[in-house]
């Protein structure tokens, strides 16, 4: 993950590019081109407005220097506001209502290479492009007007359905509310934006066929990405990188929440949080695919989501947890993830309810115990109200670290069953390995193992096979190597 120093260097580089660099330099800025170029003279927002009205649609308004803006500048169809020298528009008075630029009654506008200081942009309609701008220093509306003037706290607000929008390469700094707030985006792209010292990064309601990719940022007080609303198809969240949350608000915070979308794909993102946070990703919606992401110190939290696939993710000091049990159908598959030193449990739920089938397979969980976190469970088997839980082909390795107490409760497969409510649970083909400190499985209550099937598991260098009440389990083809005790007689076929 990039260090704080690297982020600061990148931010300063972007600020310099925004404020004074040529429009075609190492920051990737492009020339302001078009068949109808008009220079906006003067130093006032009213001068920009006159230039727009004079030039009309399909024109390029060239800006240069400093502009003091007193009231919202209204854009017209297919107009471009562009600077080749880093023009700065500054909102004159925080007490005065309005947004800096308003494209809500126009289509196909372009805003690029500008510095917007104090207020942001409102968009509605189709074909807008907002590219390579610095949007900064946007305060919260005055408290007595916050409801009526809520929009003013955002960097870019898509106030109604926006289709074919491109929001790319912008730098947001010191934003009181959300960098990009959008309602009903369709066939749009939000990419390569940098966010720093902001409340929330990107917040979308009911997007369709919209990609959120390669955005980055740090110093958030709330989520970096939040997607909620109706389950429209085509949401893609990929290759974003976020880190550093405000110490005052990080307790219980979520880094990303994608709880809407039909077959949403969340892949190859890199999230660094802290143990005080609630989640690196909260996932919901219908049939989401959570693929190949990296999470440090923050878990994946699965909510009400049928047909979810959690695959190929790497978690450092973090877990995969199922939190809400309101799903009514579908599968939940958690497979081929790598978890290194999760805190107290690797993969768990209080109940695996709602799904037709839950399969936990092919995961690699490794844990080095310490004196402070000696109690550990690799995978927790709890009850399912439909098809029995399947835990198969996982590899769990538990090592004792310096200061680990001899009575450490380290368990590869935890069992929270009672009086046969885990009947039919399959624990097949797993590998549990330790240096003599761990056990393969346990039971906390009477009858927790009744009808639980242990088949073709490999146990190596363990303290015991199963502790607690092991009556009624079914064992077939398990292999035990250097296991000090086998009270449950797993090695004997039953």
GROMACS .gro file of C-alpha atoms in nm:
model
  494
    1UNK     CA    1   0.000   0.000   0.000
    2UNK     CA    2   0.123   0.356  -0.068
    3UNK     CA    3   0.260   0.534   0.234
    4UNK     CA    4   0.124   0.859   0.372
    5UNK     CA    5   0.434   1.035   0.236
    6UNK     CA    6   0.372   0.902  -0.112
    7UNK     CA    7   0.006   1.011  -0.101
    8UNK     CA    8   0.113   1.359   0.007
    9UNK     CA    9   0.361   1.378  -0.278
   10UNK     CA   10   0.096   1.272  -0.528
   11UNK     CA   11  -0.151   1.524  -0.389
   12UNK     CA   12   0.102   1.807  -0.409
   13UNK     CA   13   0.191   1.708  -0.764
   14UNK     CA   14  -0.175   1.720  -0.864
   15UNK     CA   15  -0.225   2.055  -0.691
   16UNK     CA   16   0.065   2.205  -0.880
   17UNK     CA   17  -0.070   2.065  -1.205
   18UNK     CA   18  -0.416   2.205  -1.133
   19UNK     CA   19  -0.300   2.548  -1.026
   20UNK     CA   20  -0.042   2.638  -1.282
   21UNK     CA   21   0.092   2.373  -1.516
   22UNK     CA   22   0.041   2.370  -1.891
   23UNK     CA   23  -0.263   2.177  -2.005
   24UNK     CA   24  -0.057   1.911  -2.180
   25UNK     CA   25   0.204   1.803  -1.925
   26UNK     CA   26   0.300   1.503  -1.712
   27UNK     CA   27  -0.031   1.519  -1.525
   28UNK     CA   28  -0.208   1.394  -1.839
   29UNK     CA   29  -0.402   1.712  -1.914
   30UNK     CA   30  -0.519   1.767  -2.269
   31UNK     CA   31  -0.542   2.077  -2.483
   32UNK     CA   32  -0.863   2.276  -2.502
   33UNK     CA   33  -0.966   2.220  -2.862
   34UNK     CA   34  -1.277   2.282  -3.069
   35UNK     CA   35  -1.403   2.459  -3.378
   36UNK     CA   36  -1.558   2.740  -3.176
   37UNK     CA   37  -1.314   2.880  -2.919
   38UNK     CA   38  -1.419   3.175  -2.705
   39UNK     CA   39  -1.209   3.343  -2.436
   40UNK     CA   40  -1.386   3.450  -2.118
   41UNK     CA   41  -1.251   3.793  -2.029
   42UNK     CA   42  -1.262   3.958  -1.688
   43UNK     CA   43  -1.223   3.814  -1.339
   44UNK     CA   44  -1.581   3.744  -1.236
   45UNK     CA   45  -1.822   3.454  -1.265
   46UNK     CA   46  -2.060   3.686  -1.446
   47UNK     CA   47  -1.797   3.722  -1.720
   48UNK     CA   48  -1.793   3.345  -1.767
   49UNK     CA   49  -2.172   3.340  -1.781
   50UNK     CA   50  -2.178   3.612  -2.048
   51UNK     CA   51  -1.923   3.418  -2.255
   52UNK     CA   52  -2.137   3.103  -2.235
   53UNK     CA   53  -2.454   3.285  -2.341
   54UNK     CA   54  -2.273   3.469  -2.617
   55UNK     CA   55  -2.105   3.160  -2.763
   56UNK     CA   56  -2.398   2.920  -2.713
   57UNK     CA   57  -2.395   2.546  -2.769
   58UNK     CA   58  -2.102   2.351  -2.917
   59UNK     CA   59  -1.851   2.614  -2.801
   60UNK     CA   60  -1.532   2.593  -2.596
   61UNK     CA   61  -1.500   2.864  -2.333
   62UNK     CA   62  -1.133   2.922  -2.252
   63UNK     CA   63  -1.064   3.032  -1.896
   64UNK     CA   64  -0.743   3.175  -1.754
   65UNK     CA   65  -0.650   3.338  -1.427
   66UNK     CA   66  -0.866   3.394  -1.118
   67UNK     CA   67  -1.245   3.430  -1.115
   68UNK     CA   68  -1.460   3.532  -0.820
   69UNK     CA   69  -1.802   3.364  -0.846
   70UNK     CA   70  -2.105   3.506  -0.666
   71UNK     CA   71  -2.387   3.303  -0.818
   72UNK     CA   72  -2.416   2.966  -0.993
   73UNK     CA   73  -2.283   2.954  -1.351
   74UNK     CA   74  -2.540   2.786  -1.577
   75UNK     CA   75  -2.407   2.569  -1.861
   76UNK     CA   76  -2.579   2.509  -2.194
   77UNK     CA   77  -2.585   2.207  -2.424
   78UNK     CA   78  -2.245   2.075  -2.535
   79UNK     CA   79  -2.050   2.368  -2.396
   80UNK     CA   80  -1.696   2.307  -2.271
   81UNK     CA   81  -1.530   2.500  -1.990
   82UNK     CA   82  -1.158   2.446  -2.015
   83UNK     CA   83  -0.829   2.599  -1.910
   84UNK     CA   84  -0.485   2.552  -2.053
   85UNK     CA   85  -0.318   2.735  -1.765
   86UNK     CA   86  -0.511   2.623  -1.460
   87UNK     CA   87  -0.789   2.878  -1.410
   88UNK     CA   88  -0.929   2.908  -1.057
   89UNK     CA   89  -1.296   2.975  -0.979
   90UNK     CA   90  -1.352   3.078  -0.616
   91UNK     CA   91  -1.693   3.100  -0.449
   92UNK     CA   92  -1.717   3.450  -0.308
   93UNK     CA   93  -1.921   3.393   0.008
   94UNK     CA   94  -1.991   3.071   0.200
   95UNK     CA   95  -2.319   3.220   0.323
   96UNK     CA   96  -2.453   3.260  -0.029
   97UNK     CA   97  -2.646   2.954  -0.162
   98UNK     CA   98  -2.563   2.782  -0.489
   99UNK     CA   99  -2.323   2.551  -0.670
  100UNK     CA  100  -2.025   2.672  -0.870
  101UNK     CA  101  -2.136   2.512  -1.199
  102UNK     CA  102  -2.481   2.383  -1.295
  103UNK     CA  103  -2.528   2.145  -1.590
  104UNK     CA  104  -2.864   2.013  -1.472
  105UNK     CA  105  -3.051   2.175  -1.764
  106UNK     CA  106  -2.799   2.087  -2.032
  107UNK     CA  107  -2.655   1.780  -2.205
  108UNK     CA  108  -2.308   1.685  -2.324
  109UNK     CA  109  -2.112   1.946  -2.128
  110UNK     CA  110  -1.740   1.921  -2.051
  111UNK     CA  111  -1.558   2.070  -1.752
  112UNK     CA  112  -1.185   2.015  -1.744
  113UNK     CA  113  -0.853   2.147  -1.617
  114UNK     CA  114  -1.012   2.389  -1.369
  115UNK     CA  115  -0.971   2.463  -1.000
  116UNK     CA  116  -1.306   2.495  -0.822
  117UNK     CA  117  -1.263   2.640  -0.474
  118UNK     CA  118  -1.552   2.655  -0.227
  119UNK     CA  119  -1.834   2.494  -0.428
  120UNK     CA  120  -1.876   2.206  -0.671
  121UNK     CA  121  -2.077   2.090  -0.971
  122UNK     CA  122  -2.435   1.969  -1.018
  123UNK     CA  123  -2.523   1.746  -1.316
  124UNK     CA  124  -2.838   1.590  -1.460
  125UNK     CA  125  -2.894   1.435  -1.801
  126UNK     CA  126  -2.657   1.268  -2.044
  127UNK     CA  127  -2.312   1.289  -2.190
  128UNK     CA  128  -2.136   1.510  -1.934
  129UNK     CA  129  -1.759   1.489  -1.880
  130UNK     CA  130  -1.584   1.623  -1.570
  131UNK     CA  131  -1.212   1.561  -1.608
  132UNK     CA  132  -0.881   1.664  -1.451
  133UNK     CA  133  -1.018   1.926  -1.216
  134UNK     CA  134  -0.913   2.018  -0.863
  135UNK     CA  135  -1.225   2.053  -0.646
  136UNK     CA  136  -1.139   2.173  -0.298
  137UNK     CA  137  -1.236   2.349   0.024
  138UNK     CA  138  -1.609   2.278   0.015
  139UNK     CA  139  -1.760   2.348   0.359
  140UNK     CA  140  -2.074   2.211   0.515
  141UNK     CA  141  -2.377   2.435   0.461
  142UNK     CA  142  -2.463   2.668   0.752
  143UNK     CA  143  -2.640   2.464   1.022
  144UNK     CA  144  -2.970   2.652   1.000
  145UNK     CA  145  -2.991   2.586   0.624
  146UNK     CA  146  -2.838   2.237   0.599
  147UNK     CA  147  -3.154   2.060   0.481
  148UNK     CA  148  -3.234   2.308   0.205
  149UNK     CA  149  -2.872   2.351   0.103
  150UNK     CA  150  -2.755   1.992   0.151
  151UNK     CA  151  -2.627   1.970  -0.209
  152UNK     CA  152  -2.363   2.234  -0.148
  153UNK     CA  153  -2.145   2.002   0.060
  154UNK     CA  154  -2.061   1.774  -0.235
  155UNK     CA  155  -1.786   1.798  -0.495
  156UNK     CA  156  -1.995   1.658  -0.782
  157UNK     CA  157  -2.368   1.594  -0.740
  158UNK     CA  158  -2.561   1.396  -1.003
  159UNK     CA  159  -2.899   1.517  -0.886
  160UNK     CA  160  -3.116   1.313  -1.125
  161UNK     CA  161  -3.062   1.027  -1.365
  162UNK     CA  162  -2.729   1.071  -1.542
  163UNK     CA  163  -2.648   0.867  -1.850
  164UNK     CA  164  -2.313   0.829  -2.024
  165UNK     CA  165  -2.122   1.038  -1.770
  166UNK     CA  166  -1.742   1.041  -1.741
  167UNK     CA  167  -1.603   1.162  -1.410
  168UNK     CA  168  -1.231   1.108  -1.445
  169UNK     CA  169  -0.897   1.218  -1.308
  170UNK     CA  170  -1.026   1.477  -1.063
  171UNK     CA  171  -0.861   1.558  -0.731
  172UNK     CA  172  -1.092   1.623  -0.437
  173UNK     CA  173  -0.943   1.781  -0.126
  174UNK     CA  174  -1.110   1.904   0.192
  175UNK     CA  175  -1.471   1.816   0.105
  176UNK     CA  176  -1.726   1.844   0.388
  177UNK     CA  177  -1.961   1.578   0.253
  178UNK     CA  178  -1.918   1.349  -0.051
  179UNK     CA  179  -1.677   1.386  -0.341
  180UNK     CA  180  -1.918   1.226  -0.592
  181UNK     CA  181  -2.284   1.179  -0.497
  182UNK     CA  182  -2.502   1.025  -0.766
  183UNK     CA  183  -2.863   0.919  -0.816
  184UNK     CA  184  -2.948   0.675  -1.092
  185UNK     CA  185  -2.624   0.675  -1.291
  186UNK     CA  186  -2.649   0.471  -1.610
  187UNK     CA  187  -2.371   0.360  -1.846
  188UNK     CA  188  -2.124   0.587  -1.670
  189UNK     CA  189  -1.761   0.575  -1.556
  190UNK     CA  190  -1.603   0.712  -1.238
  191UNK     CA  191  -1.229   0.653  -1.266
  192UNK     CA  192  -0.882   0.769  -1.165
  193UNK     CA  193  -1.004   1.023  -0.911
  194UNK     CA  194  -0.797   1.107  -0.603
  195UNK     CA  195  -0.969   1.194  -0.276
  196UNK     CA  196  -0.801   1.334   0.033
  197UNK     CA  197  -0.931   1.479   0.360
  198UNK     CA  198  -1.296   1.418   0.276
  199UNK     CA  199  -1.605   1.288   0.454
  200UNK     CA  200  -1.713   1.028   0.195
  201UNK     CA  201  -1.566   0.934  -0.140
  202UNK     CA  202  -1.828   0.799  -0.383
  203UNK     CA  203  -2.193   0.739  -0.294
  204UNK     CA  204  -2.431   0.606  -0.560
  205UNK     CA  205  -2.799   0.517  -0.543
  206UNK     CA  206  -2.928   0.250  -0.785
  207UNK     CA  207  -2.662   0.276  -1.057
  208UNK     CA  208  -2.688   0.070  -1.375
  209UNK     CA  209  -2.399  -0.043  -1.597
  210UNK     CA  210  -2.161   0.189  -1.415
  211UNK     CA  211  -1.791   0.135  -1.343
  212UNK     CA  212  -1.606   0.271  -1.041
  213UNK     CA  213  -1.243   0.198  -1.113
  214UNK     CA  214  -0.888   0.301  -1.024
  215UNK     CA  215  -0.992   0.566  -0.774
  216UNK     CA  216  -0.772   0.624  -0.472
  217UNK     CA  217  -0.765   0.822  -0.154
  218UNK     CA  218  -0.701   0.858   0.214
  219UNK     CA  219  -0.816   1.044   0.523
  220UNK     CA  220  -1.189   0.963   0.513
  221UNK     CA  221  -1.436   1.018   0.795
  222UNK     CA  222  -1.692   0.780   0.638
  223UNK     CA  223  -1.698   0.529   0.351
  224UNK     CA  224  -1.474   0.553   0.048
  225UNK     CA  225  -1.740   0.385  -0.171
  226UNK     CA  226  -2.106   0.324  -0.096
  227UNK     CA  227  -2.355   0.172  -0.342
  228UNK     CA  228  -2.715   0.125  -0.229
  229UNK     CA  229  -3.071   0.131  -0.361
  230UNK     CA  230  -3.235  -0.092  -0.620
  231UNK     CA  231  -3.064  -0.397  -0.770
  232UNK     CA  232  -2.990  -0.275  -1.122
  233UNK     CA  233  -2.733  -0.475  -1.323
  234UNK     CA  234  -2.383  -0.391  -1.429
  235UNK     CA  235  -2.216  -0.236  -1.123
  236UNK     CA  236  -1.837  -0.276  -1.136
  237UNK     CA  237  -1.606  -0.169  -0.853
  238UNK     CA  238  -1.247  -0.251  -0.940
  239UNK     CA  239  -0.884  -0.159  -0.875
  240UNK     CA  240  -0.958   0.113  -0.622
  241UNK     CA  241  -0.710   0.183  -0.342
  242UNK     CA  242  -0.811   0.343  -0.012
  243UNK     CA  243  -0.646   0.388   0.325
  244UNK     CA  244  -0.638   0.601   0.642
  245UNK     CA  245  -0.961   0.682   0.824
  246UNK     CA  246  -1.020   0.966   1.064
  247UNK     CA  247  -0.937   0.855   1.419
  248UNK     CA  248  -1.247   1.029   1.555
  249UNK     CA  249  -1.485   0.833   1.332
  250UNK     CA  250  -1.307   0.507   1.248
  251UNK     CA  251  -1.469   0.304   1.527
  252UNK     CA  252  -1.732   0.086   1.363
  253UNK     CA  253  -1.674   0.247   1.021
  254UNK     CA  254  -1.704   0.071   0.684
  255UNK     CA  255  -1.444   0.130   0.413
  256UNK     CA  256  -1.672   0.020   0.128
  257UNK     CA  257  -2.037  -0.089   0.115
  258UNK     CA  258  -2.187  -0.244  -0.198
  259UNK     CA  259  -2.532  -0.364  -0.092
  260UNK     CA  260  -2.719  -0.314  -0.421
  261UNK     CA  261  -2.690  -0.445  -0.772
  262UNK     CA  262  -2.773  -0.752  -0.977
  263UNK     CA  263  -2.447  -0.946  -1.021
  264UNK     CA  264  -2.228  -0.658  -0.904
  265UNK     CA  265  -1.855  -0.728  -0.939
  266UNK     CA  266  -1.611  -0.602  -0.675
  267UNK     CA  267  -1.259  -0.703  -0.770
  268UNK     CA  268  -0.892  -0.620  -0.727
  269UNK     CA  269  -0.947  -0.340  -0.477
  270UNK     CA  270  -0.692  -0.271  -0.201
  271UNK     CA  271  -0.822  -0.152   0.133
  272UNK     CA  272  -0.616  -0.074   0.442
  273UNK     CA  273  -0.810  -0.001   0.758
  274UNK     CA  274  -0.771  -0.046   1.132
  275UNK     CA  275  -0.896  -0.308   1.380
  276UNK     CA  276  -1.142  -0.051   1.519
  277UNK     CA  277  -1.334  -0.044   1.190
  278UNK     CA  278  -1.635  -0.268   1.125
  279UNK     CA  279  -1.563  -0.375   0.766
  280UNK     CA  280  -1.339  -0.330   0.468
  281UNK     CA  281  -1.634  -0.434   0.253
  282UNK     CA  282  -2.001  -0.478   0.337
  283UNK     CA  283  -2.155  -0.682   0.057
  284UNK     CA  284  -2.522  -0.729  -0.034
  285UNK     CA  285  -2.743  -0.725  -0.341
  286UNK     CA  286  -2.823  -1.019  -0.567
  287UNK     CA  287  -2.547  -1.255  -0.685
  288UNK     CA  288  -2.248  -1.029  -0.616
  289UNK     CA  289  -1.898  -1.149  -0.703
  290UNK     CA  290  -1.625  -1.041  -0.462
  291UNK     CA  291  -1.301  -1.137  -0.635
  292UNK     CA  292  -0.927  -1.098  -0.574
  293UNK     CA  293  -0.941  -0.803  -0.335
  294UNK     CA  294  -0.688  -0.722  -0.062
  295UNK     CA  295  -0.798  -0.621   0.286
  296UNK     CA  296  -0.567  -0.526   0.571
  297UNK     CA  297  -0.707  -0.508   0.927
  298UNK     CA  298  -1.070  -0.491   0.805
  299UNK     CA  299  -1.306  -0.786   0.738
  300UNK     CA  300  -1.548  -0.876   0.461
  301UNK     CA  301  -1.901  -0.864   0.604
  302UNK     CA  302  -2.173  -1.051   0.412
  303UNK     CA  303  -2.530  -0.931   0.453
  304UNK     CA  304  -2.860  -1.032   0.289
  305UNK     CA  305  -2.729  -1.155  -0.045
  306UNK     CA  306  -2.845  -1.464  -0.239
  307UNK     CA  307  -2.603  -1.637  -0.475
  308UNK     CA  308  -2.296  -1.453  -0.347
  309UNK     CA  309  -1.945  -1.561  -0.445
  310UNK     CA  310  -1.653  -1.458  -0.221
  311UNK     CA  311  -1.343  -1.583  -0.400
  312UNK     CA  312  -0.968  -1.529  -0.423
  313UNK     CA  313  -0.947  -1.247  -0.170
  314UNK     CA  314  -0.644  -1.188   0.049
  315UNK     CA  315  -0.705  -1.076   0.405
  316UNK     CA  316  -0.433  -0.975   0.648
  317UNK     CA  317  -0.535  -0.968   1.015
  318UNK     CA  318  -0.898  -0.979   0.904
  319UNK     CA  319  -1.190  -1.223   0.881
  320UNK     CA  320  -1.482  -1.316   0.655
  321UNK     CA  321  -1.807  -1.281   0.848
  322UNK     CA  322  -2.173  -1.338   0.762
  323UNK     CA  323  -2.377  -1.086   0.956
  324UNK     CA  324  -2.744  -1.078   0.851
  325UNK     CA  325  -2.959  -1.387   0.802
  326UNK     CA  326  -3.252  -1.263   0.595
  327UNK     CA  327  -3.163  -1.430   0.264
  328UNK     CA  328  -3.449  -1.648   0.143
  329UNK     CA  329  -3.279  -1.851  -0.128
  330UNK     CA  330  -2.968  -1.896  -0.337
  331UNK     CA  331  -2.618  -2.008  -0.251
  332UNK     CA  332  -2.330  -1.858  -0.060
  333UNK     CA  333  -1.987  -1.974  -0.172
  334UNK     CA  334  -1.670  -1.872   0.013
  335UNK     CA  335  -1.374  -2.027  -0.163
  336UNK     CA  336  -1.003  -2.000  -0.237
  337UNK     CA  337  -0.947  -1.701  -0.010
  338UNK     CA  338  -0.621  -1.650   0.183
  339UNK     CA  339  -0.649  -1.531   0.542
  340UNK     CA  340  -0.330  -1.453   0.731
  341UNK     CA  341  -0.348  -1.399   1.107
  342UNK     CA  342  -0.719  -1.321   1.137
  343UNK     CA  343  -0.794  -1.188   1.487
  344UNK     CA  344  -1.019  -1.442   1.668
  345UNK     CA  345  -1.185  -1.633   1.385
  346UNK     CA  346  -1.120  -1.682   1.016
  347UNK     CA  347  -1.462  -1.751   0.860
  348UNK     CA  348  -1.777  -1.741   1.073
  349UNK     CA  349  -2.144  -1.663   1.121
  350UNK     CA  350  -2.376  -1.683   1.419
  351UNK     CA  351  -2.611  -1.884   1.191
  352UNK     CA  352  -2.572  -1.986   0.825
  353UNK     CA  353  -2.942  -1.924   0.768
  354UNK     CA  354  -3.144  -1.827   0.462
  355UNK     CA  355  -2.934  -1.966   0.180
  356UNK     CA  356  -3.030  -2.289   0.010
  357UNK     CA  357  -2.667  -2.398   0.039
  358UNK     CA  358  -2.352  -2.259   0.203
  359UNK     CA  359  -2.016  -2.393   0.083
  360UNK     CA  360  -1.683  -2.297   0.240
  361UNK     CA  361  -1.406  -2.453   0.032
  362UNK     CA  362  -1.043  -2.423  -0.069
  363UNK     CA  363  -0.957  -2.143   0.173
  364UNK     CA  364  -0.613  -2.109   0.331
  365UNK     CA  365  -0.613  -1.983   0.688
  366UNK     CA  366  -0.288  -1.936   0.879
  367UNK     CA  367  -0.255  -1.809   1.233
  368UNK     CA  368   0.037  -1.750   1.465
  369UNK     CA  369  -0.088  -1.733   1.820
  370UNK     CA  370   0.031  -1.481   2.074
  371UNK     CA  371  -0.017  -1.428   2.444
  372UNK     CA  372  -0.297  -1.179   2.378
  373UNK     CA  373  -0.506  -1.373   2.126
  374UNK     CA  374  -0.461  -1.737   2.225
  375UNK     CA  375  -0.826  -1.828   2.161
  376UNK     CA  376  -0.876  -1.882   1.789
  377UNK     CA  377  -1.113  -2.069   1.552
  378UNK     CA  378  -1.031  -2.116   1.185
  379UNK     CA  379  -1.384  -2.186   1.054
  380UNK     CA  380  -1.695  -2.183   1.271
  381UNK     CA  381  -1.965  -2.441   1.193
  382UNK     CA  382  -2.308  -2.313   1.297
  383UNK     CA  383  -2.658  -2.424   1.207
  384UNK     CA  384  -2.823  -2.390   0.868
  385UNK     CA  385  -3.200  -2.393   0.822
  386UNK     CA  386  -3.190  -2.552   0.474
  387UNK     CA  387  -2.921  -2.774   0.323
  388UNK     CA  388  -2.647  -2.863   0.573
  389UNK     CA  389  -2.328  -2.659   0.574
  390UNK     CA  390  -2.034  -2.788   0.366
  391UNK     CA  391  -1.676  -2.719   0.480
  392UNK     CA  392  -1.435  -2.884   0.238
  393UNK     CA  393  -1.078  -2.875   0.107
  394UNK     CA  394  -0.967  -2.593   0.337
  395UNK     CA  395  -0.616  -2.575   0.480
  396UNK     CA  396  -0.580  -2.434   0.831
  397UNK     CA  397  -0.240  -2.388   0.992
  398UNK     CA  398  -0.202  -2.274   1.352
  399UNK     CA  399   0.137  -2.205   1.513
  400UNK     CA  400   0.225  -2.106   1.865
  401UNK     CA  401   0.402  -1.773   1.887
  402UNK     CA  402   0.617  -1.628   2.165
  403UNK     CA  403   0.431  -1.620   2.495
  404UNK     CA  404   0.146  -1.846   2.386
  405UNK     CA  405  -0.001  -2.002   2.701
  406UNK     CA  406  -0.007  -2.379   2.720
  407UNK     CA  407  -0.385  -2.382   2.766
  408UNK     CA  408  -0.447  -2.194   2.439
  409UNK     CA  409  -0.782  -2.278   2.279
  410UNK     CA  410  -0.681  -2.302   1.915
  411UNK     CA  411  -0.930  -2.487   1.695
  412UNK     CA  412  -0.933  -2.548   1.321
  413UNK     CA  413  -1.308  -2.619   1.293
  414UNK     CA  414  -1.527  -2.479   1.569
  415UNK     CA  415  -1.862  -2.647   1.644
  416UNK     CA  416  -2.144  -2.444   1.800
  417UNK     CA  417  -2.413  -2.705   1.749
  418UNK     CA  418  -2.668  -2.827   2.003
  419UNK     CA  419  -2.878  -3.142   2.019
  420UNK     CA  420  -2.823  -3.239   1.657
  421UNK     CA  421  -2.894  -2.906   1.488
  422UNK     CA  422  -2.577  -2.947   1.279
  423UNK     CA  423  -2.694  -3.285   1.152
  424UNK     CA  424  -2.568  -3.349   0.797
  425UNK     CA  425  -2.291  -3.089   0.813
  426UNK     CA  426  -2.005  -3.210   0.593
  427UNK     CA  427  -1.646  -3.149   0.701
  428UNK     CA  428  -1.457  -3.315   0.419
  429UNK     CA  429  -1.102  -3.315   0.283
  430UNK     CA  430  -0.968  -3.040   0.507
  431UNK     CA  431  -0.611  -3.016   0.634
  432UNK     CA  432  -0.551  -2.905   0.992
  433UNK     CA  433  -0.190  -2.859   1.094
  434UNK     CA  434  -0.020  -2.722   1.403
  435UNK     CA  435   0.291  -2.752   1.618
  436UNK     CA  436   0.109  -2.941   1.889
  437UNK     CA  437  -0.095  -2.654   2.031
  438UNK     CA  438  -0.419  -2.681   1.831
  439UNK     CA  439  -0.705  -2.930   1.804
  440UNK     CA  440  -0.902  -3.018   1.494
  441UNK     CA  441  -1.254  -2.953   1.623
  442UNK     CA  442  -1.454  -2.900   1.939
  443UNK     CA  443  -1.807  -2.896   2.068
  444UNK     CA  444  -1.926  -2.642   2.322
  445UNK     CA  445  -2.267  -2.802   2.385
  446UNK     CA  446  -2.434  -3.140   2.428
  447UNK     CA  447  -2.518  -3.316   2.104
  448UNK     CA  448  -2.337  -3.068   1.881
  449UNK     CA  449  -2.175  -3.345   1.676
  450UNK     CA  450  -2.479  -3.562   1.622
  451UNK     CA  451  -2.490  -3.649   1.251
  452UNK     CA  452  -2.187  -3.434   1.159
  453UNK     CA  453  -1.983  -3.606   0.885
  454UNK     CA  454  -1.600  -3.596   0.907
  455UNK     CA  455  -1.451  -3.750   0.594
  456UNK     CA  456  -1.103  -3.765   0.438
  457UNK     CA  457  -0.957  -3.493   0.658
  458UNK     CA  458  -0.582  -3.480   0.732
  459UNK     CA  459  -0.472  -3.392   1.084
  460UNK     CA  460  -0.106  -3.326   1.153
  461UNK     CA  461   0.082  -3.239   1.473
  462UNK     CA  462  -0.222  -3.162   1.686
  463UNK     CA  463  -0.304  -3.182   2.056
  464UNK     CA  464  -0.630  -3.370   1.999
  465UNK     CA  465  -0.871  -3.457   1.720
  466UNK     CA  466  -1.192  -3.338   1.884
  467UNK     CA  467  -1.262  -3.212   2.236
  468UNK     CA  468  -1.599  -3.182   2.405
  469UNK     CA  469  -1.904  -3.393   2.334
  470UNK     CA  470  -1.830  -3.591   2.018
  471UNK     CA  471  -2.109  -3.847   2.044
  472UNK     CA  472  -2.295  -3.927   1.725
  473UNK     CA  473  -2.048  -3.797   1.468
  474UNK     CA  474  -1.976  -3.992   1.149
  475UNK     CA  475  -1.608  -4.049   1.059
  476UNK     CA  476  -1.475  -4.191   0.733
  477UNK     CA  477  -1.124  -4.206   0.593
  478UNK     CA  478  -0.957  -3.943   0.811
  479UNK     CA  479  -0.577  -3.951   0.843
  480UNK     CA  480  -0.407  -3.854   1.170
  481UNK     CA  481  -0.031  -3.795   1.187
  482UNK     CA  482   0.133  -3.715   1.521
  483UNK     CA  483  -0.195  -3.632   1.690
  484UNK     CA  484  -0.143  -3.671   2.066
  485UNK     CA  485  -0.501  -3.775   2.141
  486UNK     CA  486  -0.798  -3.896   1.941
  487UNK     CA  487  -1.076  -3.891   2.196
  488UNK     CA  488  -1.340  -3.875   1.923
  489UNK     CA  489  -1.186  -4.175   1.738
  490UNK     CA  490  -1.183  -3.988   1.407
  491UNK     CA  491  -0.934  -4.235   1.267
  492UNK     CA  492  -1.182  -4.517   1.321
  493UNK     CA  493  -1.461  -4.548   1.071
  494UNK     CA  494  -1.798  -4.521   1.244
   0.00000   0.00000   0.00000
